[in-house]
């Protein structure tokens, strides 16, 4: 384990968060989100998430973790941002901690999520009726559980899911978060009525049972972003007024126990994976960038769309996978170097401080 009191810990944690708050999309929001988060939750957000994953997994070695994702675009089709990160997080949790994940999505997105997981190098399976997320020898399993879009049905499945799986932790990535009126919106204010199940209920129930939660978001309307709900109106006017009388704003009301913000939510997942890899001092936990490309393409080939293009383009929030691949490669290289993986003029590999 990486020593929390070491300079290396500080350097790698800062490096990862620096990557998270770069404005790759040009939207101009991430810097304000990160600043607001530091006011409410000081510290390195990606490393903080990784530490909570490790602590929880070691305290509950046989318990699965639940990952909620899926954000609807035009016609209710899911965007690539969210499912790709969920699949890669499931891979990292398995590779680094031996934890099996259950990914929760809406009932019409199961095929998309299954294919995305396969693209990420996982072997997806439907969650058995027993709720047992069991290991499968010689496979990297991830289980998928669907929920209906009506509130009564979704709440019933949510209660059952917590009871039968007994998860150690819940994580959400780019999942719509309801506002204080219980309504869901896109960041621009469009209603999402009837397009998503109420997974805020699942997270609220988990918190009443003392189950820790982590949220990943990039706009302020995602599940878990209630951590900075009071700050959002200062730089995001639609947080309190979506533009439709009586509906309220787009700002999410439900707060996660720990929040990660990034320029794109999938990027936040990659940041947590990078931090987990560094914390465990295991470079194999951080996937090769080609795997992220393949997962994105598999998502699109099976119903996903890009959230900026609003079309089945292999991209994440307008960033094409070829550019995205370079971003992941840069982050991975920077993390490895911060961890001391260097090669000197003689071809020796190790800590650069020892190779001069």
Short mmCIF file of C-alpha atoms in Angstrom, two decimals:
data_model
loop_
_atom_site.label_atom_id
_atom_site.label_comp_id
_atom_site.label_asym_id
_atom_site.label_seq_id
_atom_site.Cartn_x
_atom_site.Cartn_y
_atom_site.Cartn_z
CA UNK A 1 0.00 0.00 0.00
CA UNK A 2 1.10 3.51 -0.79
CA UNK A 3 2.18 5.40 2.34
CA UNK A 4 -0.30 8.21 2.91
CA UNK A 5 2.40 10.29 4.60
CA UNK A 6 4.82 10.07 1.69
CA UNK A 7 5.61 12.69 -0.93
CA UNK A 8 4.72 10.11 -3.57
CA UNK A 9 1.17 9.89 -2.21
CA UNK A 10 0.79 13.66 -2.39
CA UNK A 11 2.30 13.90 -5.86
CA UNK A 12 0.21 11.18 -7.46
CA UNK A 13 -3.03 12.30 -5.76
CA UNK A 14 -2.52 15.87 -6.94
CA UNK A 15 -1.58 14.75 -10.45
CA UNK A 16 -4.77 12.74 -10.85
CA UNK A 17 -7.04 15.53 -9.59
CA UNK A 18 -5.26 18.01 -11.85
CA UNK A 19 -6.22 15.84 -14.81
CA UNK A 20 -9.83 15.68 -13.57
CA UNK A 21 -10.33 19.45 -13.53
CA UNK A 22 -8.91 20.21 -16.97
CA UNK A 23 -11.67 21.58 -19.21
CA UNK A 24 -11.30 19.15 -22.13
CA UNK A 25 -14.88 19.73 -23.32
CA UNK A 26 -14.69 23.52 -23.22
CA UNK A 27 -17.95 23.76 -21.26
CA UNK A 28 -16.33 25.95 -18.59
CA UNK A 29 -18.00 24.27 -15.62
CA UNK A 30 -15.51 21.86 -14.11
CA UNK A 31 -13.28 24.45 -12.44
CA UNK A 32 -16.27 25.88 -10.57
CA UNK A 33 -17.51 22.44 -9.59
CA UNK A 34 -14.10 21.45 -8.25
CA UNK A 35 -13.77 24.70 -6.29
CA UNK A 36 -17.21 24.20 -4.74
CA UNK A 37 -16.34 20.62 -3.85
CA UNK A 38 -13.13 21.67 -2.11
CA UNK A 39 -15.17 23.99 0.08
CA UNK A 40 -17.52 21.20 1.16
CA UNK A 41 -15.16 18.22 0.91
CA UNK A 42 -11.50 19.24 1.15
CA UNK A 43 -8.89 16.86 -0.18
CA UNK A 44 -8.04 14.82 -3.23
CA UNK A 45 -11.36 13.58 -4.56
CA UNK A 46 -10.13 10.61 -6.63
CA UNK A 47 -7.70 9.30 -4.04
CA UNK A 48 -10.31 9.83 -1.35
CA UNK A 49 -12.72 7.63 -3.31
CA UNK A 50 -10.05 4.97 -3.84
CA UNK A 51 -9.26 4.91 -0.12
CA UNK A 52 -12.92 4.38 0.71
CA UNK A 53 -13.15 1.54 -1.79
CA UNK A 54 -10.13 -0.18 -0.26
CA UNK A 55 -11.28 0.32 3.35
CA UNK A 56 -14.77 -0.94 2.59
CA UNK A 57 -13.60 -3.95 0.57
CA UNK A 58 -11.18 -5.06 3.28
CA UNK A 59 -13.79 -4.68 6.00
CA UNK A 60 -16.36 -6.64 3.94
CA UNK A 61 -14.29 -9.06 1.82
CA UNK A 62 -17.19 -11.15 0.49
CA UNK A 63 -19.72 -8.39 -0.15
CA UNK A 64 -20.42 -6.99 -3.64
CA UNK A 65 -20.55 -3.31 -4.52
CA UNK A 66 -23.46 -1.78 -6.47
CA UNK A 67 -22.81 0.65 -9.33
CA UNK A 68 -25.73 2.72 -10.66
CA UNK A 69 -25.46 4.32 -14.09
CA UNK A 70 -27.34 5.30 -17.23
CA UNK A 71 -28.40 8.76 -18.41
CA UNK A 72 -31.09 9.12 -21.11
CA UNK A 73 -30.69 11.37 -24.12
CA UNK A 74 -33.18 11.98 -26.95
CA UNK A 75 -35.83 9.29 -27.15
CA UNK A 76 -34.59 7.83 -23.88
CA UNK A 77 -31.49 6.17 -25.35
CA UNK A 78 -28.52 5.98 -22.95
CA UNK A 79 -25.38 8.04 -23.39
CA UNK A 80 -21.88 6.58 -23.40
CA UNK A 81 -20.86 8.68 -20.42
CA UNK A 82 -21.53 6.54 -17.37
CA UNK A 83 -21.83 2.94 -18.62
CA UNK A 84 -18.23 2.87 -19.89
CA UNK A 85 -16.89 4.15 -16.58
CA UNK A 86 -19.10 1.73 -14.64
CA UNK A 87 -17.75 -1.25 -16.60
CA UNK A 88 -14.13 -0.19 -16.11
CA UNK A 89 -14.67 0.46 -12.41
CA UNK A 90 -16.08 -3.06 -12.10
CA UNK A 91 -12.89 -4.33 -13.75
CA UNK A 92 -10.63 -2.35 -11.41
CA UNK A 93 -12.52 -3.45 -8.30
CA UNK A 94 -12.17 -7.08 -9.35
CA UNK A 95 -8.54 -6.84 -10.46
CA UNK A 96 -7.36 -4.83 -7.46
CA UNK A 97 -9.58 -5.93 -4.60
CA UNK A 98 -11.30 -9.12 -5.70
CA UNK A 99 -14.65 -7.34 -5.36
CA UNK A 100 -17.55 -8.36 -7.57
CA UNK A 101 -19.80 -5.55 -8.79
CA UNK A 102 -23.50 -5.43 -9.57
CA UNK A 103 -24.29 -2.74 -12.14
CA UNK A 104 -27.82 -1.33 -11.88
CA UNK A 105 -29.44 0.12 -15.02
CA UNK A 106 -32.91 0.63 -16.43
CA UNK A 107 -34.61 -2.40 -17.92
CA UNK A 108 -34.30 -1.28 -21.56
CA UNK A 109 -30.53 -0.74 -21.31
CA UNK A 110 -29.41 -4.22 -20.31
CA UNK A 111 -28.09 -5.19 -23.76
CA UNK A 112 -26.07 -1.96 -23.95
CA UNK A 113 -24.60 -2.50 -20.48
CA UNK A 114 -23.80 -6.14 -21.18
CA UNK A 115 -21.87 -5.29 -24.34
CA UNK A 116 -20.07 -2.40 -22.68
CA UNK A 117 -18.87 -4.70 -19.90
CA UNK A 118 -17.58 -7.19 -22.46
CA UNK A 119 -15.72 -4.35 -24.15
CA UNK A 120 -14.11 -3.56 -20.79
CA UNK A 121 -12.80 -7.11 -20.47
CA UNK A 122 -15.45 -8.41 -18.09
CA UNK A 123 -17.85 -11.38 -18.26
CA UNK A 124 -21.33 -9.99 -17.55
CA UNK A 125 -24.13 -12.13 -16.13
CA UNK A 126 -27.72 -11.35 -15.08
CA UNK A 127 -27.98 -11.16 -11.31
CA UNK A 128 -29.61 -14.41 -10.11
CA UNK A 129 -32.95 -14.23 -8.32
CA UNK A 130 -31.12 -15.24 -5.15
CA UNK A 131 -29.13 -12.02 -5.36
CA UNK A 132 -25.87 -13.92 -4.96
CA UNK A 133 -23.08 -12.12 -6.83
CA UNK A 134 -20.87 -15.19 -6.70
CA UNK A 135 -17.32 -15.60 -8.00
CA UNK A 136 -16.94 -17.69 -11.15
CA UNK A 137 -13.67 -19.56 -11.48
CA UNK A 138 -11.52 -18.49 -14.43
CA UNK A 139 -13.80 -15.54 -15.26
CA UNK A 140 -13.95 -11.87 -14.34
CA UNK A 141 -17.64 -11.68 -13.49
CA UNK A 142 -19.83 -8.61 -13.25
CA UNK A 143 -23.55 -8.89 -12.60
CA UNK A 144 -26.24 -6.70 -14.12
CA UNK A 145 -29.56 -5.90 -12.47
CA UNK A 146 -32.31 -3.97 -14.21
CA UNK A 147 -34.96 -1.74 -12.64
CA UNK A 148 -38.29 -0.60 -14.08
CA UNK A 149 -38.93 3.07 -14.74
CA UNK A 150 -42.09 3.37 -12.62
CA UNK A 151 -41.44 4.55 -9.08
CA UNK A 152 -43.34 1.79 -7.28
CA UNK A 153 -41.63 -0.99 -9.22
CA UNK A 154 -38.21 0.63 -8.96
CA UNK A 155 -38.55 1.10 -5.19
CA UNK A 156 -39.60 -2.51 -4.75
CA UNK A 157 -36.58 -3.76 -6.72
CA UNK A 158 -34.32 -1.36 -4.81
CA UNK A 159 -35.42 -2.67 -1.43
CA UNK A 160 -35.05 -6.26 -2.61
CA UNK A 161 -31.61 -5.55 -4.08
CA UNK A 162 -30.27 -4.20 -0.82
CA UNK A 163 -31.74 -7.13 1.09
CA UNK A 164 -30.51 -9.98 -1.10
CA UNK A 165 -27.09 -8.65 -2.13
CA UNK A 166 -26.14 -6.98 1.19
CA UNK A 167 -23.70 -4.65 -0.61
CA UNK A 168 -20.76 -3.06 1.15
CA UNK A 169 -20.93 0.18 -0.89
CA UNK A 170 -23.00 1.96 -3.55
CA UNK A 171 -21.45 4.03 -6.31
CA UNK A 172 -23.21 6.14 -8.93
CA UNK A 173 -21.70 7.45 -12.14
CA UNK A 174 -23.50 9.83 -14.48
CA UNK A 175 -26.88 8.79 -13.17
CA UNK A 176 -29.64 11.42 -13.06
CA UNK A 177 -30.23 12.81 -9.59
CA UNK A 178 -33.66 14.13 -8.68
CA UNK A 179 -34.14 17.71 -7.52
CA UNK A 180 -35.81 18.74 -4.28
CA UNK A 181 -39.21 18.16 -5.93
CA UNK A 182 -38.28 14.59 -6.83
CA UNK A 183 -38.05 15.39 -10.55
CA UNK A 184 -35.27 14.51 -13.01
CA UNK A 185 -33.77 16.82 -15.65
CA UNK A 186 -31.03 17.04 -18.20
CA UNK A 187 -28.44 19.71 -17.49
CA UNK A 188 -30.11 22.10 -19.95
CA UNK A 189 -33.45 21.76 -18.20
CA UNK A 190 -35.31 19.14 -20.27
CA UNK A 191 -37.55 16.87 -18.18
CA UNK A 192 -36.65 13.19 -17.98
CA UNK A 193 -40.10 12.11 -16.85
CA UNK A 194 -40.69 8.42 -17.52
CA UNK A 195 -37.17 7.91 -18.88
CA UNK A 196 -35.39 6.68 -15.72
CA UNK A 197 -36.11 4.72 -12.60
CA UNK A 198 -35.81 6.44 -9.22
CA UNK A 199 -32.41 5.24 -8.02
CA UNK A 200 -32.18 8.17 -5.61
CA UNK A 201 -34.48 6.02 -3.49
CA UNK A 202 -31.95 3.18 -3.58
CA UNK A 203 -29.17 5.49 -2.38
CA UNK A 204 -31.29 7.06 0.34
CA UNK A 205 -32.26 3.62 1.63
CA UNK A 206 -28.62 2.54 1.60
CA UNK A 207 -27.60 5.53 3.67
CA UNK A 208 -30.29 4.81 6.28
CA UNK A 209 -28.74 1.33 6.57
CA UNK A 210 -25.26 2.77 7.05
CA UNK A 211 -23.99 1.66 3.65
CA UNK A 212 -21.43 4.16 2.29
CA UNK A 213 -22.04 5.88 -1.05
CA UNK A 214 -19.80 7.47 -3.68
CA UNK A 215 -21.02 9.70 -6.51
CA UNK A 216 -19.37 10.76 -9.77
CA UNK A 217 -20.71 13.70 -11.78
CA UNK A 218 -19.74 16.43 -14.19
CA UNK A 219 -22.63 18.89 -14.24
CA UNK A 220 -24.54 19.11 -10.97
CA UNK A 221 -27.67 17.16 -11.96
CA UNK A 222 -26.21 13.73 -11.21
CA UNK A 223 -27.00 11.42 -8.30
CA UNK A 224 -24.68 12.27 -5.41
CA UNK A 225 -24.11 15.92 -6.36
CA UNK A 226 -26.26 17.12 -3.48
CA UNK A 227 -22.93 17.59 -1.67
CA UNK A 228 -22.60 20.95 -3.45
CA UNK A 229 -26.32 21.71 -3.94
CA UNK A 230 -26.07 25.02 -2.07
CA UNK A 231 -23.17 26.18 -4.22
CA UNK A 232 -24.57 25.31 -7.66
CA UNK A 233 -26.90 28.34 -8.01
CA UNK A 234 -23.89 30.66 -7.80
CA UNK A 235 -22.59 29.55 -11.20
CA UNK A 236 -25.34 27.36 -12.70
CA UNK A 237 -28.64 29.32 -12.88
CA UNK A 238 -30.69 26.31 -14.01
CA UNK A 239 -29.73 24.52 -10.82
CA UNK A 240 -32.71 26.26 -9.17
CA UNK A 241 -34.88 27.02 -12.23
CA UNK A 242 -35.00 24.63 -15.18
CA UNK A 243 -37.10 27.11 -17.16
CA UNK A 244 -40.41 25.26 -16.75
CA UNK A 245 -42.72 26.72 -14.08
CA UNK A 246 -43.35 24.54 -11.08
CA UNK A 247 -40.62 21.98 -11.72
CA UNK A 248 -37.75 23.57 -9.82
CA UNK A 249 -34.13 23.35 -10.91
CA UNK A 250 -31.85 20.71 -12.37
CA UNK A 251 -29.56 20.55 -9.33
CA UNK A 252 -29.43 17.12 -7.68
CA UNK A 253 -30.68 16.97 -4.10
CA UNK A 254 -29.26 13.61 -2.96
CA UNK A 255 -25.75 13.81 -1.53
CA UNK A 256 -23.21 11.01 -1.62
CA UNK A 257 -20.92 10.37 1.32
CA UNK A 258 -18.00 11.09 -1.02
CA UNK A 259 -18.21 12.96 -4.31
CA UNK A 260 -15.89 12.95 -7.32
CA UNK A 261 -16.25 15.67 -9.96
CA UNK A 262 -14.53 15.65 -13.32
CA UNK A 263 -14.88 17.24 -16.74
CA UNK A 264 -16.63 14.08 -17.99
CA UNK A 265 -18.03 11.50 -15.59
CA UNK A 266 -16.26 8.64 -17.38
CA UNK A 267 -13.06 10.59 -16.82
CA UNK A 268 -13.83 10.60 -13.10
CA UNK A 269 -14.09 6.81 -13.20
CA UNK A 270 -10.69 6.65 -14.89
CA UNK A 271 -9.34 8.97 -12.20
CA UNK A 272 -10.58 6.71 -9.40
CA UNK A 273 -9.09 3.70 -11.20
CA UNK A 274 -5.77 5.54 -11.49
CA UNK A 275 -5.86 6.38 -7.78
CA UNK A 276 -6.77 2.81 -6.84
CA UNK A 277 -3.90 1.49 -8.96
CA UNK A 278 -1.47 3.87 -7.26
CA UNK A 279 -2.81 3.22 -3.77
CA UNK A 280 -2.47 -0.55 -4.21
CA UNK A 281 0.85 -0.07 -6.00
CA UNK A 282 -0.49 -2.36 -8.71
CA UNK A 283 -0.18 -0.94 -12.25
CA UNK A 284 -2.32 -3.75 -13.71
CA UNK A 285 -5.41 -2.28 -12.03
CA UNK A 286 -5.16 0.68 -14.44
CA UNK A 287 -6.33 -0.63 -17.80
CA UNK A 288 -4.60 0.04 -21.10
CA UNK A 289 -6.26 2.91 -23.02
CA UNK A 290 -7.29 0.61 -25.86
CA UNK A 291 -9.71 -1.10 -23.49
CA UNK A 292 -11.52 2.18 -22.87
CA UNK A 293 -11.83 2.67 -26.64
CA UNK A 294 -13.28 -0.82 -27.08
CA UNK A 295 -15.78 -0.37 -24.25
CA UNK A 296 -16.99 2.90 -25.77
CA UNK A 297 -17.37 1.36 -29.20
CA UNK A 298 -19.26 -1.61 -27.76
CA UNK A 299 -21.57 0.78 -25.93
CA UNK A 300 -22.36 2.62 -29.17
CA UNK A 301 -22.76 -0.56 -31.21
CA UNK A 302 -25.47 -1.67 -28.79
CA UNK A 303 -27.59 1.44 -28.35
CA UNK A 304 -25.46 4.10 -26.67
CA UNK A 305 -25.08 7.65 -28.00
CA UNK A 306 -22.64 10.43 -27.32
CA UNK A 307 -24.05 13.06 -24.96
CA UNK A 308 -22.88 16.02 -27.05
CA UNK A 309 -23.43 14.72 -30.59
CA UNK A 310 -26.72 13.04 -29.50
CA UNK A 311 -25.88 10.34 -32.02
CA UNK A 312 -24.21 6.89 -32.03
CA UNK A 313 -20.73 8.37 -32.29
CA UNK A 314 -17.83 6.63 -30.49
CA UNK A 315 -17.18 9.53 -28.13
CA UNK A 316 -17.58 10.72 -24.55
CA UNK A 317 -19.29 14.10 -24.18
CA UNK A 318 -18.06 15.18 -27.61
CA UNK A 319 -14.51 13.84 -27.20
CA UNK A 320 -13.86 11.21 -29.88
CA UNK A 321 -12.39 7.94 -28.65
CA UNK A 322 -9.11 8.50 -30.49
CA UNK A 323 -8.57 11.74 -28.57
CA UNK A 324 -9.87 10.04 -25.41
CA UNK A 325 -7.36 7.25 -25.88
CA UNK A 326 -4.57 9.81 -25.80
CA UNK A 327 -5.98 11.37 -22.64
CA UNK A 328 -6.03 8.00 -20.88
CA UNK A 329 -2.52 7.22 -22.12
CA UNK A 330 -1.26 10.55 -20.77
CA UNK A 331 -2.89 10.04 -17.37
CA UNK A 332 -1.61 6.48 -17.13
CA UNK A 333 1.94 7.55 -18.03
CA UNK A 334 1.88 10.44 -15.58
CA UNK A 335 0.65 8.21 -12.75
CA UNK A 336 3.28 5.57 -13.46
CA UNK A 337 6.03 8.19 -13.49
CA UNK A 338 4.75 9.72 -10.25
CA UNK A 339 4.94 6.22 -8.78
CA UNK A 340 8.59 5.93 -9.81
CA UNK A 341 8.29 3.83 -12.98
CA UNK A 342 11.06 5.19 -15.18
CA UNK A 343 13.72 3.83 -17.53
CA UNK A 344 17.18 5.40 -17.58
CA UNK A 345 19.80 5.75 -20.29
CA UNK A 346 21.12 2.24 -19.63
CA UNK A 347 17.68 0.63 -19.89
CA UNK A 348 17.33 0.06 -16.16
CA UNK A 349 13.78 0.40 -14.81
CA UNK A 350 12.73 1.70 -11.42
CA UNK A 351 12.41 4.91 -9.43
CA UNK A 352 13.88 7.75 -11.50
CA UNK A 353 15.57 9.10 -8.36
CA UNK A 354 17.64 5.92 -8.22
CA UNK A 355 18.36 5.78 -11.96
CA UNK A 356 20.23 9.05 -12.45
#
